[in-house]
Amino acid sequence: QDTGSDFHWGARGTGKFTFQEMWSLSLYGESHDSAVQAAVAANVLAPPSLSLEQVVSLQEAEIAAYSKQEFQKQLWSILASAPVEQHAHLRQQLCLNIQVPLIASLGFEPTALGVCQATKAVLQFHHEGKVQRRNAILTDLLNPKPLANCWVPPTVPLALVY
């Protein structure tokens, strides 16, 4: 059954899903009991809505957290050690540790489901320039590129570049 709620996945426009379909993707590999799933599918459990200011604040908090050296070390470790097919799932698991407390402070359920609902609320502002700019930063932080093809001036310590 289609809930009529469109969920646009990513700024790259790789697909369009209903919220119910998004839930069924089980992005975070967590299971919730079927009553909760049914309530979400029927839109009985209405998640909070967000203002543009809340979205920008949430993005800035995520940028700050994902920019931390410890997070980046964990992310690079995952990407270096796991098979490519597992990267997206493992990255999502790592991000969940940061996202859950942030979205809970905005009134969302502190679970993977809450993260999906918050993502849906954020996407209503996908056309806003400041949201797009922060999405680009988040994408870069979560999809690091190796420095192998980059030229680093010999006078700049590598720690400043990394």
Coordinates of C-alpha atoms in Angstrom, one line a residue:
Q1 CA 0.0 0.0 0.0
D2 CA 1.4 3.4 -1.0
T3 CA 1.3 6.0 1.7
G4 CA 1.6 8.8 -0.8
S5 CA 4.7 10.2 0.9
D6 CA 7.5 10.5 -1.5
F7 CA 11.0 10.0 -0.2
H8 CA 13.7 11.4 -2.5
W9 CA 17.0 9.5 -1.9
G10 CA 20.1 11.7 -2.1
A11 CA 20.9 14.9 -4.0
R12 CA 22.0 12.8 -7.0
G13 CA 18.4 11.8 -7.7
T14 CA 19.2 8.1 -7.8
G15 CA 15.6 7.0 -7.0
K16 CA 12.2 7.9 -5.6
F17 CA 10.7 5.8 -2.9
T18 CA 7.6 6.0 -0.7
F19 CA 8.4 6.3 3.0
Q20 CA 7.0 2.7 3.4
E21 CA 9.4 1.5 0.7
M22 CA 12.3 3.3 2.4
W23 CA 11.5 1.6 5.7
S24 CA 11.4 -1.8 3.9
L25 CA 15.0 -1.2 2.7
S26 CA 16.1 -1.7 6.3
L27 CA 19.0 0.7 5.9
Y28 CA 20.4 0.1 9.3
G29 CA 19.7 -3.6 9.7
E30 CA 17.7 -3.1 12.8
S31 CA 14.3 -4.8 13.2
H32 CA 11.3 -3.2 14.8
D33 CA 8.3 -5.0 15.8
S34 CA 5.6 -5.3 13.2
A35 CA 3.1 -3.1 15.0
V36 CA 5.5 -0.1 14.8
Q37 CA 6.2 -0.9 11.1
A38 CA 2.5 -1.0 10.4
A39 CA 1.9 2.2 12.3
V40 CA 4.6 4.0 10.3
A41 CA 3.3 2.7 7.0
A42 CA -0.1 4.0 7.9
N43 CA 1.3 7.3 9.0
V44 CA -0.2 6.7 12.5
L45 CA 3.0 7.7 14.2
A46 CA 3.5 11.1 12.7
P47 CA 7.2 12.2 13.2
P48 CA 8.0 15.8 14.1
S49 CA 8.4 18.3 11.4
L50 CA 11.5 20.6 11.1
S51 CA 12.0 24.2 10.3
L52 CA 14.7 25.3 7.9
E53 CA 16.7 26.7 10.8
Q54 CA 16.5 23.3 12.6
V55 CA 17.6 21.5 9.4
V56 CA 20.6 23.8 9.0
S57 CA 21.5 23.4 12.7
L58 CA 21.2 19.6 12.4
Q59 CA 23.5 19.6 9.3
E60 CA 26.0 21.8 11.1
A61 CA 26.0 19.4 14.1
E62 CA 26.5 16.5 11.7
I63 CA 29.4 18.3 9.9
A64 CA 31.1 19.0 13.2
A65 CA 30.8 15.4 14.4
Y66 CA 31.8 13.8 11.0
S67 CA 34.8 16.2 10.8
K68 CA 36.3 15.0 14.1
Q69 CA 39.5 13.0 13.7
E70 CA 38.2 10.0 15.6
F71 CA 35.2 9.6 13.4
Q72 CA 37.3 10.0 10.2
K73 CA 39.8 7.4 11.5
Q74 CA 36.9 5.0 12.1
L75 CA 35.4 5.7 8.7
W76 CA 38.8 5.2 6.9
S77 CA 39.4 2.0 8.8
I78 CA 36.1 0.6 7.8
L79 CA 36.6 1.6 4.2
A80 CA 40.1 0.2 4.1
S81 CA 39.2 -3.2 5.7
A82 CA 35.8 -4.1 4.5
P83 CA 34.7 -5.4 1.1
V84 CA 33.3 -2.6 -1.1
E85 CA 29.8 -4.2 -1.0
Q86 CA 29.7 -3.6 2.7
H87 CA 30.9 0.0 2.7
A88 CA 27.4 1.7 2.6
H89 CA 26.0 -0.5 5.3
L90 CA 29.0 -0.1 7.6
R91 CA 29.1 3.7 7.0
Q92 CA 25.4 3.9 7.9
Q93 CA 26.0 1.9 11.1
L94 CA 28.9 4.3 12.1
C95 CA 26.8 7.4 11.3
L96 CA 23.8 6.0 13.3
N97 CA 25.9 6.5 16.5
I98 CA 26.0 10.2 15.7
Q99 CA 22.6 10.7 14.1
V100 CA 20.5 9.1 16.8
P101 CA 21.3 11.5 19.7
L102 CA 21.0 14.5 17.3
I103 CA 17.6 13.6 15.9
A104 CA 16.4 12.6 19.4
S105 CA 17.1 16.1 20.6
L106 CA 14.6 17.3 17.8
G107 CA 11.8 15.0 19.0
F108 CA 12.4 12.0 16.7
E109 CA 12.4 8.4 18.0
P110 CA 16.1 7.6 18.9
T111 CA 16.3 4.7 16.5
A112 CA 17.1 3.9 12.9
L113 CA 13.4 4.6 12.1
G114 CA 13.7 8.0 13.7
V115 CA 16.8 8.7 11.5
C116 CA 14.7 7.8 8.4
Q117 CA 11.9 10.1 9.6
A118 CA 14.3 12.9 10.2
T119 CA 15.8 12.4 6.8
K120 CA 12.4 12.7 5.3
A121 CA 11.8 15.9 7.2
V122 CA 15.1 17.3 6.0
L123 CA 14.4 16.5 2.4
Q124 CA 11.5 19.0 2.3
F125 CA 14.3 21.7 2.1
H126 CA 16.5 20.0 -0.5
H127 CA 15.9 22.9 -2.8
E128 CA 17.4 25.5 -0.4
G129 CA 20.9 26.6 -1.3
K130 CA 22.2 26.5 2.2
V131 CA 20.9 22.9 2.7
Q132 CA 22.5 21.9 -0.6
R133 CA 25.8 23.3 0.3
R134 CA 25.8 21.5 3.6
N135 CA 24.7 18.3 1.9
A136 CA 27.7 18.5 -0.4
I137 CA 30.0 18.9 2.7
L138 CA 28.4 15.9 4.4
T139 CA 28.8 13.9 1.2
D140 CA 32.5 14.7 1.0
L141 CA 33.0 13.9 4.7
L142 CA 31.3 10.5 4.4
N143 CA 32.9 9.6 1.1
P144 CA 36.6 10.4 1.6
K145 CA 38.9 10.1 -1.3
P146 CA 42.4 8.7 -0.9
L147 CA 45.2 11.2 -1.2
A148 CA 47.2 9.1 -3.6
N149 CA 46.5 11.3 -6.6
C150 CA 46.9 14.6 -4.7
W151 CA 50.0 16.7 -4.8
V152 CA 51.0 17.9 -1.3
P153 CA 53.6 20.7 -1.2
P154 CA 56.7 19.4 0.7
T155 CA 56.6 22.3 3.1
V156 CA 53.1 21.4 4.4
P157 CA 53.0 18.7 7.1
L158 CA 50.8 15.8 6.1
A159 CA 48.8 16.2 9.3
L160 CA 47.5 19.5 8.1
V161 CA 46.3 18.0 4.9
Y162 CA 44.7 14.9 6.4

